[in-house]
Coordinates of C-alpha atoms and ligand atoms in Angstrom, one line a residue:
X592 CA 86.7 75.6 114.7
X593 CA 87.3 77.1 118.4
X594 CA 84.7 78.9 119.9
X595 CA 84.8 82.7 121.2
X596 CA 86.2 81.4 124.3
X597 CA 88.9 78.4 123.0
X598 CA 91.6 79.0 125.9
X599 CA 94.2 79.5 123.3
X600 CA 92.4 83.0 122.6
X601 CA 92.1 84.1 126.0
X602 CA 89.5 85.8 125.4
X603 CA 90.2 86.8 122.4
X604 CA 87.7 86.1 119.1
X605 CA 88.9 83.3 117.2
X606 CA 86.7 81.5 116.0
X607 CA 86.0 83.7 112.9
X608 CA 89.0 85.2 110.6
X609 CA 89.5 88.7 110.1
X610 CA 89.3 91.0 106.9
X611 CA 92.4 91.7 104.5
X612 CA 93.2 95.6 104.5
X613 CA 96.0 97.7 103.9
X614 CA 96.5 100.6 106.2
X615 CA 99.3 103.5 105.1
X616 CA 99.9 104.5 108.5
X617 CA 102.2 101.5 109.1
X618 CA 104.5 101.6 106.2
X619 CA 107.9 103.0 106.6
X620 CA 108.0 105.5 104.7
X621 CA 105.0 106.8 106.2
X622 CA 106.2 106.9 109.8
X623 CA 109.8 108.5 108.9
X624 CA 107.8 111.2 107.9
X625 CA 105.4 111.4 111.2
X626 CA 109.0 111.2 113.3
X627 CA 110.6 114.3 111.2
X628 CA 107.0 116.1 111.7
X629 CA 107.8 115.5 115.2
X630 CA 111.3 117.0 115.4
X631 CA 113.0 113.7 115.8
X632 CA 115.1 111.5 113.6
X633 CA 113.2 109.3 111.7
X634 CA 114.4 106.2 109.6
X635 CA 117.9 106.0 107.6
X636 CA 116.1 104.2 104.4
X637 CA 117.4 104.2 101.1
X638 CA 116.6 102.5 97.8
X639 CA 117.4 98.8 98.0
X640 CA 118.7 99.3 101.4
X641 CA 117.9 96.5 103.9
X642 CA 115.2 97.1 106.6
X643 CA 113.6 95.0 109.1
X644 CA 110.1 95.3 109.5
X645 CA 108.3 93.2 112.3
X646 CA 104.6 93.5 112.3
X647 CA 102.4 92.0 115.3
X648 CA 98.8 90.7 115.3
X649 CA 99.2 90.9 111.3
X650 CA 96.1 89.1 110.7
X651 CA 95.8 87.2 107.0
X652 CA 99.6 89.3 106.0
X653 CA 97.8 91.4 103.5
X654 CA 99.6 94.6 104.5
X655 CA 103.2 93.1 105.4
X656 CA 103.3 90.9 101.9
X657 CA 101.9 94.4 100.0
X658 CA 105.1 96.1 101.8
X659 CA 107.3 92.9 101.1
X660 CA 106.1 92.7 97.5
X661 CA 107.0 96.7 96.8
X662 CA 110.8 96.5 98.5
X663 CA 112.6 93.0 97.6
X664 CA 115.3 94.2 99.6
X665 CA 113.5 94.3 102.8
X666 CA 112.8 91.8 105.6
X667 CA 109.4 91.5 106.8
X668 CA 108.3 88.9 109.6
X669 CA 104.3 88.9 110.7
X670 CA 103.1 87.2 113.7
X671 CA 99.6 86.2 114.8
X672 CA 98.3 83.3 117.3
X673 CA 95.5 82.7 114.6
X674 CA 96.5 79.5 112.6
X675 CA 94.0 80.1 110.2
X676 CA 95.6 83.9 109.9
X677 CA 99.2 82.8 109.3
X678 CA 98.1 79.8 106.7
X679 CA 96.0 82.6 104.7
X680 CA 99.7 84.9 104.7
X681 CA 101.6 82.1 103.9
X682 CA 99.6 80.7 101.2
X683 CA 99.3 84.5 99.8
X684 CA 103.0 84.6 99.9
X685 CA 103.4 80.9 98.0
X686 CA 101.4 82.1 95.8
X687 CA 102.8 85.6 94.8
X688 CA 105.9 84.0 94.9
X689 CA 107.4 86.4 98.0
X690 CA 110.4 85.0 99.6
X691 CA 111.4 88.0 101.5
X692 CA 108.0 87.8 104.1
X693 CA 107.6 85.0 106.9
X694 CA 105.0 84.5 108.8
X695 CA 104.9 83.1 112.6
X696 CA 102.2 81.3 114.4
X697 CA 103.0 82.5 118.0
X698 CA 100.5 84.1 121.1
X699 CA 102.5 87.1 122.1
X700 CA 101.9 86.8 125.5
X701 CA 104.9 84.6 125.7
X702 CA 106.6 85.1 122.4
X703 CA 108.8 87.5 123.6
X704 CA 110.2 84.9 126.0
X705 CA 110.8 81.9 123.7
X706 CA 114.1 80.9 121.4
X707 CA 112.0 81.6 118.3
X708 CA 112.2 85.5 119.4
X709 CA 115.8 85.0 120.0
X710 CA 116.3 83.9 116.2
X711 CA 114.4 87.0 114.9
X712 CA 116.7 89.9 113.6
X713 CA 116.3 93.3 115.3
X714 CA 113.7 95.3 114.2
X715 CA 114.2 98.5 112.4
X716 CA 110.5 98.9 112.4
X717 CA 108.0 97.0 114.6
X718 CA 104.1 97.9 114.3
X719 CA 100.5 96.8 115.6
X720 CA 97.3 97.8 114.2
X721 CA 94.3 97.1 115.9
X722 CA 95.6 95.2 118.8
X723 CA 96.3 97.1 121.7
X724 CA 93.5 97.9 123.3
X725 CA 91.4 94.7 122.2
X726 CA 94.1 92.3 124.1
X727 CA 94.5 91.3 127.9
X728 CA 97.3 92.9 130.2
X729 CA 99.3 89.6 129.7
X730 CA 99.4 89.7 125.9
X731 CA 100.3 93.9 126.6
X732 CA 103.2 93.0 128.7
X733 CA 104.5 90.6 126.0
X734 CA 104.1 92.9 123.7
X735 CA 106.4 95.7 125.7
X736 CA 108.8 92.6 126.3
X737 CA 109.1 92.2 122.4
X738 CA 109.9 95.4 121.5
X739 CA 112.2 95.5 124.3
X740 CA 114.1 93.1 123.0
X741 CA 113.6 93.6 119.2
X742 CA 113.1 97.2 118.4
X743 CA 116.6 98.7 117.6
X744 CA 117.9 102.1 119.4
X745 CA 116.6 104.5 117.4
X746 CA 114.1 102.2 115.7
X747 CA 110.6 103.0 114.9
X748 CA 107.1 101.6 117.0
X749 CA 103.6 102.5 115.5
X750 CA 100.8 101.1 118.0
X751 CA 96.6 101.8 116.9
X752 CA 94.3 101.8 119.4
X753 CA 90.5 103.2 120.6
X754 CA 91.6 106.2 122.9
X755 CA 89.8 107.9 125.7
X756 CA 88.1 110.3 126.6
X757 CA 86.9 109.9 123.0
X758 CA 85.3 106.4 123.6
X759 CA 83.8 107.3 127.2
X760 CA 80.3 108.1 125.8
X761 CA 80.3 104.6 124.1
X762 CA 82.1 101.9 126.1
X763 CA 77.9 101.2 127.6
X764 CA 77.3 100.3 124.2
X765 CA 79.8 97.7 123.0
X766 CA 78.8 96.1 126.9
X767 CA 75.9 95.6 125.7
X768 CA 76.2 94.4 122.2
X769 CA 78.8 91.7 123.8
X770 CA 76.8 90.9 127.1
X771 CA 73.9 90.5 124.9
X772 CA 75.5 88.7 121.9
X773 CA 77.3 86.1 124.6
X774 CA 73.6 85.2 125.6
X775 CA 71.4 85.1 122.6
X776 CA 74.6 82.8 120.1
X777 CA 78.2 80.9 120.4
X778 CA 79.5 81.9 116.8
X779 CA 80.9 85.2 117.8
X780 CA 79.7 87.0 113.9
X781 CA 76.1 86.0 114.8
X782 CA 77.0 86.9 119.0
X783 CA 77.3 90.6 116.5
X784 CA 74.0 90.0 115.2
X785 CA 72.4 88.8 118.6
X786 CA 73.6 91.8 120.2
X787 CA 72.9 94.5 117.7
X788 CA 69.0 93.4 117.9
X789 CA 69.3 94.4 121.5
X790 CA 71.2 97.9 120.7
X791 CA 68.3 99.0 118.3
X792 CA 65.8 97.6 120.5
X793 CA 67.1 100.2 123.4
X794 CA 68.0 103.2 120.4
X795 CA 64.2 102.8 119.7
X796 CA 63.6 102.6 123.3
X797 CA 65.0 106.1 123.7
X798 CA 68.1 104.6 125.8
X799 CA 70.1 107.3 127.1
X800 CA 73.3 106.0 127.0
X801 CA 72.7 105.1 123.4
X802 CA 71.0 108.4 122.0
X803 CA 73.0 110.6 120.1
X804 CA 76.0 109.1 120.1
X805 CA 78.3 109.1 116.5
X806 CA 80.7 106.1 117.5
X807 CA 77.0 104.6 117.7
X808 CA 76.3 105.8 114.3
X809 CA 79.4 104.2 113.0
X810 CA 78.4 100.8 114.3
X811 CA 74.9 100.6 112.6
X812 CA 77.1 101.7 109.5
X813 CA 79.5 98.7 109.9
X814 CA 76.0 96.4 110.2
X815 CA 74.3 98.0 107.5
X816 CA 77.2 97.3 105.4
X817 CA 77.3 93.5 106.2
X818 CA 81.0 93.4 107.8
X819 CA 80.3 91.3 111.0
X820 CA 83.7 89.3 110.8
X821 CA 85.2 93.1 111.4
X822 CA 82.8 94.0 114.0
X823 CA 83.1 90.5 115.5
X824 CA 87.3 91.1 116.1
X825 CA 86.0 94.9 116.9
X826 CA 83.7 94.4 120.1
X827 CA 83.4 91.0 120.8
X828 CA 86.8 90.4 122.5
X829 CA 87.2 89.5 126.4
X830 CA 90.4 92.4 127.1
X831 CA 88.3 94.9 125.0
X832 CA 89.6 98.5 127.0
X833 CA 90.2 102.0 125.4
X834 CA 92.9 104.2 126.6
X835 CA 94.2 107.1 127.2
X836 CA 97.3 108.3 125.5
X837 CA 99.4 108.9 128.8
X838 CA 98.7 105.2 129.7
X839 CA 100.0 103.9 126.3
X840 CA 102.9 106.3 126.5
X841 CA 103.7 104.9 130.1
X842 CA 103.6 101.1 129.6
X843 CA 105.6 101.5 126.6
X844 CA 108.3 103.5 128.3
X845 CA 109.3 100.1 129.8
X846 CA 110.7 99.3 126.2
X847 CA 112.3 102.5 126.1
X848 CA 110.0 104.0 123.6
X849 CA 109.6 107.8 123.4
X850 CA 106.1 109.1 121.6
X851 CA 107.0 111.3 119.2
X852 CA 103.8 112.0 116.6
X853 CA 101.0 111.0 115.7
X854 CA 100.4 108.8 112.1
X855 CA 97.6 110.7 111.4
X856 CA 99.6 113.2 109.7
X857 CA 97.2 116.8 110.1
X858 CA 96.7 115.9 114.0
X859 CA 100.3 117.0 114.3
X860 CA 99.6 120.6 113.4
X861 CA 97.8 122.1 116.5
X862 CA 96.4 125.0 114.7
X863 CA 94.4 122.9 112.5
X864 CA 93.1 121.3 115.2
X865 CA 92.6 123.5 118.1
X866 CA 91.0 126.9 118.4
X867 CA 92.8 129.7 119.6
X868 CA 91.6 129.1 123.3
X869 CA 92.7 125.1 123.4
X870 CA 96.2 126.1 122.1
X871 CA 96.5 128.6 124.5
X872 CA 96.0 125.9 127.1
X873 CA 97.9 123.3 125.4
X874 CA 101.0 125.9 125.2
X875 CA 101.3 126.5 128.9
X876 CA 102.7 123.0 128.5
X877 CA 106.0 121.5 127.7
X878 CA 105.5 117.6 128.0
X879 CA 104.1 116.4 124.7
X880 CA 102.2 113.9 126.7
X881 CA 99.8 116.8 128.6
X882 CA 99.6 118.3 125.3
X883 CA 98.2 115.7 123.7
X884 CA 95.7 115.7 126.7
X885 CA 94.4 118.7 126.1
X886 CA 94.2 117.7 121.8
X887 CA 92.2 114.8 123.0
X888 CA 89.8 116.6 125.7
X889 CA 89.0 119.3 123.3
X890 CA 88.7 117.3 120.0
X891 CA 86.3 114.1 119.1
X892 CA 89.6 111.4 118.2
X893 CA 88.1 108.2 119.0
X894 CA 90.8 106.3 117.2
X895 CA 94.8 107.0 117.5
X896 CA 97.6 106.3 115.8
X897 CA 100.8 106.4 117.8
X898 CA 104.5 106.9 116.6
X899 CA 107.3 106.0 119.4
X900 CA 111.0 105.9 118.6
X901 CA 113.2 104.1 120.7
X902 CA 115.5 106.4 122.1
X903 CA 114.4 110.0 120.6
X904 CA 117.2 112.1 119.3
X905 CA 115.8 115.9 118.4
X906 CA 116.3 117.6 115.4
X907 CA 117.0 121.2 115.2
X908 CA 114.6 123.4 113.2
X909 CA 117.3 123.2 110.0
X910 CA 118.4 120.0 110.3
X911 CA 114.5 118.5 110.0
X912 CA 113.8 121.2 107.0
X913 CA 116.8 119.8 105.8
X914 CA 115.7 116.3 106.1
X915 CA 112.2 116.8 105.1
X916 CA 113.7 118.7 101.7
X917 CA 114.7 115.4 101.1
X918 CA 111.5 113.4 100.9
X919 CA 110.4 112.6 97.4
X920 CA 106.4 113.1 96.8
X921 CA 104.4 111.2 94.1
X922 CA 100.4 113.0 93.4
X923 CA 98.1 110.8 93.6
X924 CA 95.5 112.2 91.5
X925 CA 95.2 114.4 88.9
X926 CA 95.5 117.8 89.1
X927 CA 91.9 118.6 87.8
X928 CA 90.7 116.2 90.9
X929 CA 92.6 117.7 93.4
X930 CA 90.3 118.6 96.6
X931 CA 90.8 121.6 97.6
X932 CA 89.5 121.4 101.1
X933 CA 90.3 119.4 104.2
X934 CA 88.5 117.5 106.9
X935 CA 89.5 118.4 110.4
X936 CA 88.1 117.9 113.8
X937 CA 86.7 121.7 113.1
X938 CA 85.3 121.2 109.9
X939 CA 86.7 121.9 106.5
X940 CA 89.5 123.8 105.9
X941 CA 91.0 125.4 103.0
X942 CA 93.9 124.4 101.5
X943 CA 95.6 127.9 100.2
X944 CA 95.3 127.8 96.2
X945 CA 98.4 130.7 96.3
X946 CA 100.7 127.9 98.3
X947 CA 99.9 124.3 97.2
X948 CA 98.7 125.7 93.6
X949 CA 101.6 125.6 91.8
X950 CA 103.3 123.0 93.9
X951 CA 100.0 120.7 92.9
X952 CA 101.0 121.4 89.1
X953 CA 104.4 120.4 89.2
X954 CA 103.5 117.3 91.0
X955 CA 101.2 116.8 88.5
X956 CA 104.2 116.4 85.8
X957 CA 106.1 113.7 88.1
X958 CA 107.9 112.9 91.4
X959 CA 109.5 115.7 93.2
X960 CA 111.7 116.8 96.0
X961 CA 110.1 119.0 98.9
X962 CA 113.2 121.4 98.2
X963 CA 112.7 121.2 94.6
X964 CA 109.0 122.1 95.2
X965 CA 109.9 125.0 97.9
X966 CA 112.5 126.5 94.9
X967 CA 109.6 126.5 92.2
X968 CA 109.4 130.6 91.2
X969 CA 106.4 132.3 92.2
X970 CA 106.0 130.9 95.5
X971 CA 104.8 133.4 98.2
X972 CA 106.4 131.3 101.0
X973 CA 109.3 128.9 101.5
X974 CA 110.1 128.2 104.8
X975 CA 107.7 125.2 105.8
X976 CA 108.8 122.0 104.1
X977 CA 106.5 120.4 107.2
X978 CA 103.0 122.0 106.0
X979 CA 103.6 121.2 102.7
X980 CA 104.1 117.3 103.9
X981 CA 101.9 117.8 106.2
X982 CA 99.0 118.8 104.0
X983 CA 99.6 116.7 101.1
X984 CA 100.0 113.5 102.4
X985 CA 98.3 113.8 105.4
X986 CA 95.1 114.4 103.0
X987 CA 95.8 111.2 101.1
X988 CA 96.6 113.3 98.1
X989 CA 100.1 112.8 97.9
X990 CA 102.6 110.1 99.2
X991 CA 106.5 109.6 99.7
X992 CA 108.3 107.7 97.6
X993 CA 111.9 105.9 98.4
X994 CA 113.1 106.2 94.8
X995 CA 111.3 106.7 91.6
X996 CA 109.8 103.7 90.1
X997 CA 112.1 101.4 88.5
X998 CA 111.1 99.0 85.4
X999 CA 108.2 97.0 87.2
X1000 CA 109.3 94.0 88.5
X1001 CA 106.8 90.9 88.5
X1002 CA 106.8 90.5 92.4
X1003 CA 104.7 93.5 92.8
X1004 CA 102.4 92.2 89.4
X1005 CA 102.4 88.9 90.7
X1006 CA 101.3 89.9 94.0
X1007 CA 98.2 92.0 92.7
X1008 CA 96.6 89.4 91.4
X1009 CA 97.2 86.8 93.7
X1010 CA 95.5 89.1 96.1
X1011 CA 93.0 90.1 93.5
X1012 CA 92.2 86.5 93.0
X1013 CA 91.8 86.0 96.8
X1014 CA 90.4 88.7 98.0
X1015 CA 87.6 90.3 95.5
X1016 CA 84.1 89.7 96.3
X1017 CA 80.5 91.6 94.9
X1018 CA 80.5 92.3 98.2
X1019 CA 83.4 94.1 99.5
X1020 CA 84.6 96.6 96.6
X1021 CA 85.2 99.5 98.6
X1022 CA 87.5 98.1 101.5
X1023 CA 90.7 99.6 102.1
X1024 CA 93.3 97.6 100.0
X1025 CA 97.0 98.4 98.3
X1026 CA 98.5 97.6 95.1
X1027 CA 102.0 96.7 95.5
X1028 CA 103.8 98.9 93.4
X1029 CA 107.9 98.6 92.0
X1030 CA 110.9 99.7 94.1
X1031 CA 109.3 102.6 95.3
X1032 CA 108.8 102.0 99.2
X1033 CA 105.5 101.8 99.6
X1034 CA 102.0 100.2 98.2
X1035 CA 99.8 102.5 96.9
X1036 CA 96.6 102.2 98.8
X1037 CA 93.2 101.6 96.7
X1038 CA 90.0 100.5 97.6
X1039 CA 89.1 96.6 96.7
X1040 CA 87.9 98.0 92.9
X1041 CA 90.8 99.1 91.5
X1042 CA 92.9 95.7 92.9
X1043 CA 90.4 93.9 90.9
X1044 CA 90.7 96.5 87.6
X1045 CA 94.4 96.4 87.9
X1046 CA 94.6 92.5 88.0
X1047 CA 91.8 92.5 84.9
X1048 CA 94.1 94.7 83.2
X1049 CA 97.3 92.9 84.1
X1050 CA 95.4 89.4 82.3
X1051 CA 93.4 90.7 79.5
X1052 CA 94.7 91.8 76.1
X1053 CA 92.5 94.9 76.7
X1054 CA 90.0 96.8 78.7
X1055 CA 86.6 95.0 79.2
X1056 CA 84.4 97.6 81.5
X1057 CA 81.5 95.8 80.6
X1058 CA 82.1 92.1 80.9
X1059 CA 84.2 93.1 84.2
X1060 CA 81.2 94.5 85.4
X1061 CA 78.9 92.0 84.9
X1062 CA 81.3 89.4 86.4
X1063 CA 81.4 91.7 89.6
X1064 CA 77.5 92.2 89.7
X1065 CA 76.0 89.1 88.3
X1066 CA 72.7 89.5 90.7
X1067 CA 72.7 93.2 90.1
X1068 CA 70.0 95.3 88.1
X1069 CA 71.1 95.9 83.9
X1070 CA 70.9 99.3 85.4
X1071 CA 73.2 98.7 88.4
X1072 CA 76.1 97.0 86.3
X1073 CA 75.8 99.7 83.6
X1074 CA 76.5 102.4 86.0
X1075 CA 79.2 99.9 87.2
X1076 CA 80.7 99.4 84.0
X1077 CA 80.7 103.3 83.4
X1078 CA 82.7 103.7 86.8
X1079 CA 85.2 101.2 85.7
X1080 CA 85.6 103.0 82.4
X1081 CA 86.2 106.4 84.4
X1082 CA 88.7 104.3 86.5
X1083 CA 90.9 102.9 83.7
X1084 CA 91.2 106.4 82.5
X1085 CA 92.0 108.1 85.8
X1086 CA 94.0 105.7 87.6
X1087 CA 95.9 102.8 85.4
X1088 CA 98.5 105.6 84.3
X1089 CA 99.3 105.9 87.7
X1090 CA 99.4 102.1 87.9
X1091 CA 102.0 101.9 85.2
X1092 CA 103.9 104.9 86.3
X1093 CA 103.9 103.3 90.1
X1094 CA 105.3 99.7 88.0
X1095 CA 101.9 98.1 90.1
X1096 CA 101.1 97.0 86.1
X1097 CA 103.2 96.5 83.2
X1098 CA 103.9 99.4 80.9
X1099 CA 101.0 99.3 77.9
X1100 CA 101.6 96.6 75.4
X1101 CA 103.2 98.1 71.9
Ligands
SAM558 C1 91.8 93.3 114.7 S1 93.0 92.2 114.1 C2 94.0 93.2 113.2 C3 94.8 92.5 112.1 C4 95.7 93.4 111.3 N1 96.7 94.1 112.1 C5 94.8 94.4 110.5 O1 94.7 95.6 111.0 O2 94.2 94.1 109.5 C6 94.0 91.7 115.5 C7 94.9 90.5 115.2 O3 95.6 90.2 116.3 C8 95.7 88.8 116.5 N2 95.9 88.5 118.0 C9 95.1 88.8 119.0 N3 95.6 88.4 120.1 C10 96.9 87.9 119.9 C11 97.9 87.3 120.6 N4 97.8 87.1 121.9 N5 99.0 86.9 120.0 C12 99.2 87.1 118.6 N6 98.2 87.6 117.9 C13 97.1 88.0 118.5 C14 94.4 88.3 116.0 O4 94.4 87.0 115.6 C15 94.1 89.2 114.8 O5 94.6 88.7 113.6

């Protein structure tokens, strides 16, 4: 194995793999909906229409094979310099039997250069999570060469990265936890472990720079919870640099790339997330790019999650009404366990019963349109097809859906368990995961649990909470895998419909 500091990495961790996870943000779907949010064309994407999604820095391929595995008809090409990530994907792929995914070992600070780039289709989507700000300006200009070259006109960019000033308070402490870490190991998972003794030793110290701090907080969480493979490809890397939006925005204007939203589907709405002072600022502004200034001076976003289109064309009030009357939406829980309430950068706020209640109910029957939903009698309002996006799926309660789920199809099956079978440990039951689901556009995303129910359910003749339970906990308490085998239970009831209805598991046998 390479050490933290193999040259291929450039500074980059690689001596340690990274975790499997599936995050929404970058399907699709998802971002056609963040483009229309932001007044500008999103995606043309139809049912068993071609697309060509490009994702870069996809570690082990979890997310791009879950994407691959729920549209047959697309394309999807990942690329990662880590040969151990792109044997994981491929081997995930071989397995699930997924022909329609490829994976390429290749450092993007020269990829874009090279006749392997020249053979790649044009992209109709390209996307990078977690990578931006953790890599060196080389690997960044590569990066803006690639999509220059690959991302079609009027194609779709989504780019993650820490963001300032949201980070300012903490950039002292992940100094530290490297600096220190580099001197007290070499494997860069115990360099975490080296480091973090120092961090606590100066909390308890009373350290200044360390004292009150949530993105702190959130670091001793990550520890707690074991996951020092994450926090190793986190805080451990050479180029590791937050930054602020209007930088992002600028060095990808050299591709051509217009920001146009934000993923994060609520920070679009400026009245959720700004008092009445802040938006009174923010509006003495046209350029979206001092806007979103002023949302990240008077807001704590430490994270963001970028849409850019490549050459922006604006929609007119009607025409994105029109187009977001068109997006099919699928509930994602039951009515009964419909949350009421939202997180914002304020709070909690309310979601209004009078609106979304009977919208909730007749999503609660199946799939609808936006303007079939906007048309249901009794409404008191029907004239913002964007809030009711907005709020639904930008909560996680709802998503969009391409087409309504066709007969499942054994890719998506197949795929669940192979990932089930890879990736399930005691230990990691609540990561962020997907089940690939049938024709309908998108995974649905899950935590590590319900992969692992889903796959149970796929192989066994029927439900077994109890012996699942005890092969999941084997070192836990009687007590402890009770309690687990009663959550399991709950699950099967609550969520394998969905499963079926989604085509991520076979209809119920006769
Ligand atoms: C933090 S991980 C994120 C992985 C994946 N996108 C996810 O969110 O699960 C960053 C990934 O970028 C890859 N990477 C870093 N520098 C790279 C480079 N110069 N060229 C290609 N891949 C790179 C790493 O190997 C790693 O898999």
């Amino acid at each position: 194995m390479n050490g933290p500091g193999a040259e291929w990495g450039g500074g980059y961790v690689t001596d340690i793999a990274y975790l499997p996870g599936y995050y929404h943000h970058q399907s699709p779907l998802h971002l056609h909906l963040a483009c229309l949010l932001g007044g500008v064309s999103g995606l043309v994407i139809a049912p068993k229409s071609p697309l060509s999604y490009l994702e870069l820095g996809c570690g082990c391929g979890f997310g791009a094979l879950a994407l691959a595995a729920s549209n047959p008809a697309w394309q999807v090409t990942g690329i990662d310099f880590s040969p151990a990530h792109i044997a994981a994907a491929r081997e995930l792929a071989a397995e699930a039997g997924i022909s329609n995914a490829r994976f390429i070992e290749a450092d993007l600070a020269d990829f874009a250069d090279s006749d392997r780039a020249d053979a790649l289709p044009e992209a109709d989507v390209i996307t990078l999570h977690g990578l931006w700000s953790w890599v060196s300006e080389p690997v960044r200009a590569g990066i803006v060469r690639l999509l220059d070259r690959k991302l079609r006109p009027g194609g779709v960019a989504y780019v993650s990265y820490n963001a300032l000033p949201g980070w300012q308070q903490a950039i002292g402490m992940q100094r530290l936890l490297r600096e220190a870490g580099q001197r007290g190991a070499m494997r860069s998972d115990r360099q975490v472990e080296a480091g973090i003794e120092i961090v606590r030793a100066l909390i308890e110290a009373g350290a200044h720079q360390l004292s009150g701090n949530q993105l702190v907080q959130t670091l001793l969480e990550h520890v707690d919870r074991g996951q020092l493979s994450y926090l190793a490809h986190e805080y451990m890397n050479a180029a590791w640099r937050p930054c602020f939006h209007a930088d992002v925005v600028r060095d990808l204007a050299a591709a051509k790339l217009d920001w146009v939203a934000s993923a994060e589907l609520l920070e679009n709405f400026s009245p959720l997330i700004l008092g009445d002072q802040a938006r009174a600022v923010m509006a003495r502004f046209e350029d979206p790019v001092m806007r979103e200034l002023v949302k990240d001076m008077s807001v704590s976003r430490c994270f963001r999650r970028d849409v850019f289109v490549r050459g922006a064309r604006r929609l007119s009030d009607a025409e994105r009404d029109a187009a977001l009357g068109e997006v099919t939406l699928a509930l994602l829980r039951s009515e009964a366990e419909f949350t009421w309430e939202m997180d914002v950068p304020a709070g909690r706020a309310a979601i209004e019963r009078g609106f979304f209640g009977p919208i909730v109910a007749a999503l609660a029957d199946g799939p609808r349109r936006v303007c079939d939903l906007l048309a249901l009698p009794g409404l008191p309002r029907r004239d913002n097809p964007g809030e009711l996006v907005g709020v639904l799926v930008g909560t996680g309660q709802a998503m969009p859906l391409l087409a309504s789920p066709r007969e499942p199809d054994t890719h998506a099956q197949r795929f669940n368990s192979a990932a089930a079978r890879r990736f399930v440990k005691p230990d990691n039951l609540n990561t962020g995961m997907a089940l690939a689901s049938s024709g309908t556009g998108a995974p649905l995303p899950c935590p590590m649990l319900d992969l692992f129910v889903a796959a149970r359910m796929q192989a066994c003749e029927r439900p077994d909470p109890e012996g699942w339970a005890s092969m999941l906990g084997s070192n836990q308490s009687p007590a402890e895998q009770q309690r687990l085998a009663a959550f399991i239970e709950r699950l099967i009831a609550e969520r394998a419909p969905l499963w079926r209805w989604l085509g991520c598991l076979a209809p119920n046998r006769p």
